[in-house]
Coordinates of C-alpha atoms in Angstrom, one line a residue:
X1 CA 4.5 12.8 -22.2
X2 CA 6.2 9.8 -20.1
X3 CA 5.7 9.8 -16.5
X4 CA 9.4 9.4 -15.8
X5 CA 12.2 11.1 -17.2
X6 CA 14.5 8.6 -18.7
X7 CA 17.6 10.9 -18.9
X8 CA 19.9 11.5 -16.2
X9 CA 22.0 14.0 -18.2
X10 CA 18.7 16.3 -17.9
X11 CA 18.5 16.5 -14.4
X12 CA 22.0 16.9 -14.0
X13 CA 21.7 19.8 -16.7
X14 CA 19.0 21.5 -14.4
X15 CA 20.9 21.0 -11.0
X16 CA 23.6 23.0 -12.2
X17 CA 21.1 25.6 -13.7
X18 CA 19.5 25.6 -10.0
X19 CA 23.1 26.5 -8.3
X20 CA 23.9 29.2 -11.1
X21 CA 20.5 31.0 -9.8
X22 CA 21.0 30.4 -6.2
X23 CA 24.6 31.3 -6.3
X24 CA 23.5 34.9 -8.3
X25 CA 20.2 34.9 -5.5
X26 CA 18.1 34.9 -8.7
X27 CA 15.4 32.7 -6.4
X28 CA 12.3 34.4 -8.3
X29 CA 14.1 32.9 -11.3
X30 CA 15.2 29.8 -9.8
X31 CA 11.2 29.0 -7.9
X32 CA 10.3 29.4 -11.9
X33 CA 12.9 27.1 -13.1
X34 CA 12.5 24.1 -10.8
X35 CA 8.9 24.1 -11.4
X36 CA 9.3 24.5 -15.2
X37 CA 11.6 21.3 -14.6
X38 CA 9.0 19.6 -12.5
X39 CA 6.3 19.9 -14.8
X40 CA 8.7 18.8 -18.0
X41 CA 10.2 16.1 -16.6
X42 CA 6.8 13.8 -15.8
X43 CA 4.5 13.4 -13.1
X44 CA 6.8 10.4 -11.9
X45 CA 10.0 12.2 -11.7
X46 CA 8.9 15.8 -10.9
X47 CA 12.1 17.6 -9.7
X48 CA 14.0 14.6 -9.2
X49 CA 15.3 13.1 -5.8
X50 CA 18.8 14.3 -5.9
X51 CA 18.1 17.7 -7.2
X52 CA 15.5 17.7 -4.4
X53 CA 18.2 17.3 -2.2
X54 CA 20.3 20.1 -3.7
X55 CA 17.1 22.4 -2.9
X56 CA 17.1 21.7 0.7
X57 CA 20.6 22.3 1.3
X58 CA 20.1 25.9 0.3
X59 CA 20.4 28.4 2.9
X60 CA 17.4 28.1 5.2
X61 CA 15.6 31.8 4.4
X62 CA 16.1 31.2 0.6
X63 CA 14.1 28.3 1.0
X64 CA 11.3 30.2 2.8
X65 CA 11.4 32.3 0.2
X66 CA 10.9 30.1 -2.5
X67 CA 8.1 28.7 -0.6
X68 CA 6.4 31.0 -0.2
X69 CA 6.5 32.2 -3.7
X70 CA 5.3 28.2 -4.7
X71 CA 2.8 29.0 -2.0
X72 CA 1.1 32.2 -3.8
X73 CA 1.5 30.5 -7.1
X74 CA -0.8 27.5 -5.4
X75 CA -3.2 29.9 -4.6
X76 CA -3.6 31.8 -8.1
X77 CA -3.0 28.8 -10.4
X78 CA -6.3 29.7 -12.4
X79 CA -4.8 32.1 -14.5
X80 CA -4.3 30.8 -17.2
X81 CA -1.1 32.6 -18.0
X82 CA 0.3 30.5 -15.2
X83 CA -0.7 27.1 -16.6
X84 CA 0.3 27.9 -19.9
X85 CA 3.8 29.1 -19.1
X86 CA 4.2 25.5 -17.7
X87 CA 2.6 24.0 -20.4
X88 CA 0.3 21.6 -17.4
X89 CA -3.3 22.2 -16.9
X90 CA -4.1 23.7 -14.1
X91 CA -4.8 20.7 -11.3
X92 CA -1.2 19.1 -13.3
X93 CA 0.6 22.4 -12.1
X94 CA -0.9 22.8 -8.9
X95 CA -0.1 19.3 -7.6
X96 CA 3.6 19.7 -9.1
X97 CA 3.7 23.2 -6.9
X98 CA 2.3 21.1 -3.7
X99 CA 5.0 18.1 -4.3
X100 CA 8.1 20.6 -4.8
X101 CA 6.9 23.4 -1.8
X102 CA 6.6 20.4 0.7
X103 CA 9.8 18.8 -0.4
X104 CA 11.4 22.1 0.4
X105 CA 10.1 22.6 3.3
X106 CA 10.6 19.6 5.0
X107 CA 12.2 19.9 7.7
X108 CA 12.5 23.4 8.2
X109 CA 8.7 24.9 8.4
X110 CA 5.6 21.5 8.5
X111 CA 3.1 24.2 8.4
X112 CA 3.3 25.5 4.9
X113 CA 1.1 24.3 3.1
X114 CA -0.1 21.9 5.8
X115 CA -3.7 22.1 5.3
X116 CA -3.6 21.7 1.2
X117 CA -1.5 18.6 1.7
X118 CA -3.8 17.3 4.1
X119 CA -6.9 17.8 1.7
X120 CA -5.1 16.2 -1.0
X121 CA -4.7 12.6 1.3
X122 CA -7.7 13.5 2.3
X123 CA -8.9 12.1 -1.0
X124 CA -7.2 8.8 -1.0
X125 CA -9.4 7.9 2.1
X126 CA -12.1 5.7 0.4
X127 CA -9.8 4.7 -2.0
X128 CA -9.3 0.5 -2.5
X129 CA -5.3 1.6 -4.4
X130 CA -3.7 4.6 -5.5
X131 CA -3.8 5.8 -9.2
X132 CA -2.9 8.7 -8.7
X133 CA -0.1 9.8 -11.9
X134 CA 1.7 12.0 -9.0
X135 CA 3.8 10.7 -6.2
X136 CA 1.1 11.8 -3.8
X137 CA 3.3 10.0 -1.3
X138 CA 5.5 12.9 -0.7
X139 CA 3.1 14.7 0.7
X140 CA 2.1 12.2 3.2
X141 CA 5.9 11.7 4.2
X142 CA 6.0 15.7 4.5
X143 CA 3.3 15.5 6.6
X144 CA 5.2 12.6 9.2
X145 CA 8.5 14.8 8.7
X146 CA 6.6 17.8 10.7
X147 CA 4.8 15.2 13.7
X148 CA 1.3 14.7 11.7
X149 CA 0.3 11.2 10.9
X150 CA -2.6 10.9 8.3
X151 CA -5.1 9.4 8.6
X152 CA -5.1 5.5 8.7
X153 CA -7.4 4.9 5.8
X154 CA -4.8 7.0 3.9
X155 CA -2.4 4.6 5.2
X156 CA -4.4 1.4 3.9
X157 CA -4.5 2.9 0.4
X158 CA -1.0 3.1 0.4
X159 CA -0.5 -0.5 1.8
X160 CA -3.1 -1.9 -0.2
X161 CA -1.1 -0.8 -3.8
X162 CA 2.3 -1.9 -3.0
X163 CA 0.5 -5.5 -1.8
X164 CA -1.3 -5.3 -5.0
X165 CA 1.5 -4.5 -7.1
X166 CA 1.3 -8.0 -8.2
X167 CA -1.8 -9.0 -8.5
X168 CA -3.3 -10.3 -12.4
X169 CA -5.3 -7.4 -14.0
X170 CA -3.0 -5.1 -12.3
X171 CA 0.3 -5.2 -13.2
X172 CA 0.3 -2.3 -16.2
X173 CA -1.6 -0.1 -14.5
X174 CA -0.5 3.0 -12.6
X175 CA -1.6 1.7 -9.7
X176 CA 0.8 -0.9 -10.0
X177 CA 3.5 2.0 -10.8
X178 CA 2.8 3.7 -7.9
X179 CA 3.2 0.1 -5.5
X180 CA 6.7 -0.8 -7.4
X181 CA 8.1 2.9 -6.6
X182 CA 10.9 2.9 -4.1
X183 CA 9.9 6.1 -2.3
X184 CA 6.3 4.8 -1.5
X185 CA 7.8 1.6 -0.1
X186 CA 10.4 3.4 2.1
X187 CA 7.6 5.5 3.5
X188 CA 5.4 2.6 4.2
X189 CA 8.7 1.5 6.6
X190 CA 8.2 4.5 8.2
X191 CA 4.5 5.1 8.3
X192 CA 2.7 4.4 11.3
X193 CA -0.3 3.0 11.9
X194 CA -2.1 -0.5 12.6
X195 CA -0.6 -3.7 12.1
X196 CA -3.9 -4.4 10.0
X197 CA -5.8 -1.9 7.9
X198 CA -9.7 -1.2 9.4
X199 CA -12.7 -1.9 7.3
X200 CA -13.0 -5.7 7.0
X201 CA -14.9 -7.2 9.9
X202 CA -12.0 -10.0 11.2
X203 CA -9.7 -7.4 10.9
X204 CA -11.7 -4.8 13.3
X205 CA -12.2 -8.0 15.4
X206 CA -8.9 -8.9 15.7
X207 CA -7.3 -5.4 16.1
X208 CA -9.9 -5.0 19.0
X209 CA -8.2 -8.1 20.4
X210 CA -4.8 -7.4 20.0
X211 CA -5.1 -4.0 21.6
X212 CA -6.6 -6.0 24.4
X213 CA -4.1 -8.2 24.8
X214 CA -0.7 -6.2 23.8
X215 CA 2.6 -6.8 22.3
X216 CA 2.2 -10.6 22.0
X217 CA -0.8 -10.4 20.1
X218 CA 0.5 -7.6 17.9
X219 CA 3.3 -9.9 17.2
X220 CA 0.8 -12.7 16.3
X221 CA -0.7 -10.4 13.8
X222 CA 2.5 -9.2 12.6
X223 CA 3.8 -12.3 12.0
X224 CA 2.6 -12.5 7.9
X225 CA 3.4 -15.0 5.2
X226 CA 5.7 -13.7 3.0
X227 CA 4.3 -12.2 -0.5
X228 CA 6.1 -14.6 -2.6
X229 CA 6.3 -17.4 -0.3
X230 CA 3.8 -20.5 -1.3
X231 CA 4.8 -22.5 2.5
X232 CA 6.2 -21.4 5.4
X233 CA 9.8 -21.6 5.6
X234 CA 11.9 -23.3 8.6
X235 CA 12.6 -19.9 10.2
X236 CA 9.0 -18.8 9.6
X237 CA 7.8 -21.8 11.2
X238 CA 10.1 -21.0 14.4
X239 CA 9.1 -17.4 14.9
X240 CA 5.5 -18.3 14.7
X241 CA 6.5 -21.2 17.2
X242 CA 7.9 -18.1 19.7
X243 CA 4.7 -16.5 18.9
X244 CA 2.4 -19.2 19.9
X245 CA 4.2 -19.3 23.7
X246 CA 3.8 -16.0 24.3
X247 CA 0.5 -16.1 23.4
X248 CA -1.2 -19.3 24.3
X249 CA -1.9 -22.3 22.0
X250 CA -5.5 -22.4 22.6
X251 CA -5.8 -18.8 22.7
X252 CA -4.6 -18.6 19.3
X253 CA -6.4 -21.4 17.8
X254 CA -9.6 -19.7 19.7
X255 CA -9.1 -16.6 18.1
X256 CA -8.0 -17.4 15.1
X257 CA -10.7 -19.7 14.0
X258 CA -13.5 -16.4 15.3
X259 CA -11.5 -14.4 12.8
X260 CA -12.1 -16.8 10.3
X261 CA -15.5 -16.8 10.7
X262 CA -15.9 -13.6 10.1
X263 CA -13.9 -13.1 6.9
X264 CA -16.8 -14.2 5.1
X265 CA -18.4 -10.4 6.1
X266 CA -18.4 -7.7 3.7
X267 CA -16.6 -4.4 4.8
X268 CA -17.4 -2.3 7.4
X269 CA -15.6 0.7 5.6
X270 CA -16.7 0.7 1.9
X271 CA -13.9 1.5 -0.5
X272 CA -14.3 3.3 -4.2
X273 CA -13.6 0.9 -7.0
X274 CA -11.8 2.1 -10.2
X275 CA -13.1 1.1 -13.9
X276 CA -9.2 -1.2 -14.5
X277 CA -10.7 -3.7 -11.8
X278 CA -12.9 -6.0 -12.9
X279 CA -14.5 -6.9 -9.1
X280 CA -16.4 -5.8 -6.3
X281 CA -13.7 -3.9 -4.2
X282 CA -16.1 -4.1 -1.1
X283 CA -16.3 -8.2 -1.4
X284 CA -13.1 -8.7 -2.1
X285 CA -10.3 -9.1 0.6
X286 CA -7.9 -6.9 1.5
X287 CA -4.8 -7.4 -0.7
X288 CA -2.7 -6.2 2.6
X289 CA -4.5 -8.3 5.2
X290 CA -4.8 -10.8 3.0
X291 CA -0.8 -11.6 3.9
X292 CA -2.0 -11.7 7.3
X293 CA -4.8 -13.8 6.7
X294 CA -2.4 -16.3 5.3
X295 CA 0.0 -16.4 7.9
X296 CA -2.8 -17.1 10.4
X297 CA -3.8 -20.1 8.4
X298 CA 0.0 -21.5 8.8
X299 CA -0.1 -20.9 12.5
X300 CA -3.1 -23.2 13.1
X301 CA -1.0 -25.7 11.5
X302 CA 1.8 -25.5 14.1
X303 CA -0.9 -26.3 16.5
X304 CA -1.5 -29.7 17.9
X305 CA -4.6 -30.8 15.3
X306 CA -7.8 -30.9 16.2
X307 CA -11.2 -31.6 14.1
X308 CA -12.2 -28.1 14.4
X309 CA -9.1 -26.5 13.3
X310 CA -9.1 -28.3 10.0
X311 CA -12.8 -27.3 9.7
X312 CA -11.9 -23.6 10.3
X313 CA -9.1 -24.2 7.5
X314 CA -11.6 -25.6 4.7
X315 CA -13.9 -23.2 5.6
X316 CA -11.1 -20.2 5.2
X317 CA -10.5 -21.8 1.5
X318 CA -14.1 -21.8 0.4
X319 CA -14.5 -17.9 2.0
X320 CA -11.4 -17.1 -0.2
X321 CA -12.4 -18.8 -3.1
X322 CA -16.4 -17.1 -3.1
X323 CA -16.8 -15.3 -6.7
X324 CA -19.5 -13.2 -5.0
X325 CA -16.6 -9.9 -6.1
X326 CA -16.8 -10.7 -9.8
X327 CA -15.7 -13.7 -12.0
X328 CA -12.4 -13.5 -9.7
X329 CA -12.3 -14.8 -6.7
X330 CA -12.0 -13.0 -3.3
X331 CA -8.0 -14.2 -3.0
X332 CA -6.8 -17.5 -4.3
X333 CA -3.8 -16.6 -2.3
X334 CA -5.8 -16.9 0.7
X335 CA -7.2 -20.3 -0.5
X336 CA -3.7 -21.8 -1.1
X337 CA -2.7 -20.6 2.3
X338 CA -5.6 -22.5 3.4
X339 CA -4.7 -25.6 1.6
X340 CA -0.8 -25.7 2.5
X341 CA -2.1 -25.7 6.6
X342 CA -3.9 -28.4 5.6
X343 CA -1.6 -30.3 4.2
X344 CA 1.4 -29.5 6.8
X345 CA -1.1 -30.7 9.6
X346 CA -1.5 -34.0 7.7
X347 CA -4.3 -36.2 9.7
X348 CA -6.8 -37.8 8.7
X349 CA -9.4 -35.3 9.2
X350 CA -7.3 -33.0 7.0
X351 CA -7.2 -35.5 4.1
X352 CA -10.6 -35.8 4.5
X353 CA -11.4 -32.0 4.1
X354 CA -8.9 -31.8 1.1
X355 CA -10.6 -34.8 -0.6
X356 CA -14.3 -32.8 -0.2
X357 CA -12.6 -29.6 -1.4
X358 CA -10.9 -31.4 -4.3
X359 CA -14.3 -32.0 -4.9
X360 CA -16.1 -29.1 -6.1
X361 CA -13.3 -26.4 -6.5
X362 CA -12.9 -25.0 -9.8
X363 CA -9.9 -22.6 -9.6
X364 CA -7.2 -24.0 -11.0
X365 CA -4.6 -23.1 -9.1
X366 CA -5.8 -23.9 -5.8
X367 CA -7.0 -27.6 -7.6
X368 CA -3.2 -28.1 -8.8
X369 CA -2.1 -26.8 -4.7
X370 CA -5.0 -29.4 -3.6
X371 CA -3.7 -32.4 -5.9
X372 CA -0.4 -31.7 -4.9
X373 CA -1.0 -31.6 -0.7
X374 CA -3.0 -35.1 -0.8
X375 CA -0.1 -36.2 -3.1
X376 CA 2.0 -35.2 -0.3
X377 CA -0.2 -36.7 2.7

């Protein structure tokens, strides 16, 4: 069975089944309805977002009441008569019970549930993306909704499948799925959390740092490339120019170049592969901070040049370009990022380093970015 329901005229048929109960107070009818719909209409869909809306604009103690009886089901959902009425396996039907009894309650009781919800994320802690089939997201936004945060490695999973949504080897996966869906993106906007997920070693470093040194060094490490964005556009390059003030120049280019140094680390926080990717998810970089890591290559190149900045750059480009994850390498995103400073600073010295990297580089993309940039200087 599809994961989505294709078929508005279904849900539409069910949201006026769900007022014909509530409207009669049939809710024992109606809890067994909406989950019959749920469970029917894919793992993807579940009740649907509009009809989820028509359940929480039910009178307050019907909701409670349906609920709770979601909230007994949860807890018996081993006999079998249960599962087979809804045609699910068991661990099928009792996520679909956990999505639709924290959707209703949001808003009007956080603790219901609460701890079941928790476990669930609890899961995705270790986790490099989400495949989950469900929109496990719900829960986490149900948790926000009643004041608790998860946990920020549950946040990192999150962020690292919507950056990843793109990547090669990815993009028919569920994983992808799950990045691409609106309602994980929309809670990422409201999810918060670190401006860089934990667990790499520059990333630890330069959170560290940035708590140290406060908003403008958040903003430094806020201040991303773009996902689809191969150069940093005029308005990119002003902001970062803002950034660089606040900061310090030197101070940047200082830190920057440490963090550098230490993206050629494994993690600090190792992460559970999945048998669809075909590299070493504890060597390879964070598809989330890896945005970051490309911004921070542009911003050396708004600095003044010096010899040692360019180094730090070529060095960024080999680090990014290390196979030590598999036959793929750690983020050829990075490595362009690396080669596009180079190019934008222009000297000397930078030809130089793009002429030895032109040298022995083997991925083709970053060889047709390096042709290109000593083409252009």
């Amino acid at each position: 069975m599809s994961r989505w329901l294709r078929s508005d005229q279904v849900l539409l048929e069910q949201a006026a089944q769900y007022r014909t109960l509530a409207g009669r107070g049939e809710l024992a009818e109606l809890a067994r309805v909406v989950v019959r719909a749920a469970c029917a209409n894919g793992s993807m869909t579940g009740v649907g977002g509009e009809n989820m809306e028509l359940l929480r604009a039910l009178p307050d103690a019907d909701r409670l009441e349906l609920v709770g009886i979601w909230a007994r089901w949860y807890a018996h959902v081993e006999d079998e008569w249960t599962a087979e009425e809804f045609r699910r396996d068991a661990g099928y039907l009792r996520t679909e019970l956990l999505m639709v009894a924290s959707g209703v309650a949001r808003g009007l009781d956080g603790d219901l549930l609460a701890g079941e919800r928790q476990e669930r994320l609890s899961l995705l802690r270790d986790q490099y993306l989400v495949w989950s089939t469900h929109r496990v997201w719900e829960l986490a936004d149900a948790e926000i909704a009643a004041g608790r945060v998860p946990d920020g490695a549950v946040l990192a999973a999150f962020r690292r499948t919507s950056a990843a949504v793109s990547l090669p080897g990815l993009r028919r996966t569920h994983a992808a799925a799950n990045g691409a869906e609106p309602g994980m993106r929309e809670l990422l906007a409201r999810f918060p959390g670190p401006v860089l997920n934990p667990g790499e070693a520059w990333a630890d470093a330069a959170l560290q740092e940035a708590t140290a040194g406060g908003e403008p060094w958040q903003r430094l490490l806020a201040h991303a490339a773009p996902a689809g964005a191969d150069a940093p556009s005029a308005k990119w390059r002003r902001t970062g120019e803002a950034v660089l003030d606040a900061v310090g120049p030197e101070e940047v280019r200082r830190a920057v170049m440490g963090w550098f140094e230490l993206a050629e680390r494994a993690r600090t926080f190792p992460l559970v592969g999945h048998p669809h990717l075909p590299f070493d998810v504890n060597a390879a970089f964070d598809p989330y901070n890896s945005h970051v890591l490309r911004g921070l290559a542009w911003m050396l190149a708004l600095l003044p040049p010096l010899p040692d900045t360019t180094h730090a750059l070529a060095g960024l480009v080999e680090t990014a370009l290390d196979q030590r994850s598999g036959d793929t390498p750690r983020s050829p995103q990075v490595a362009k990022a690396g080669v596009v400073a180079l190019a934008l600073i222009g000297d000397r010295t930078a030809r130089a380093e793009l002429d030895t990297l032109r040298r022995w580089v083997t991925h083709r993309g970053t060889l047709r970015r390096i042709d290109e940039a000593l083409a252009a200087v």
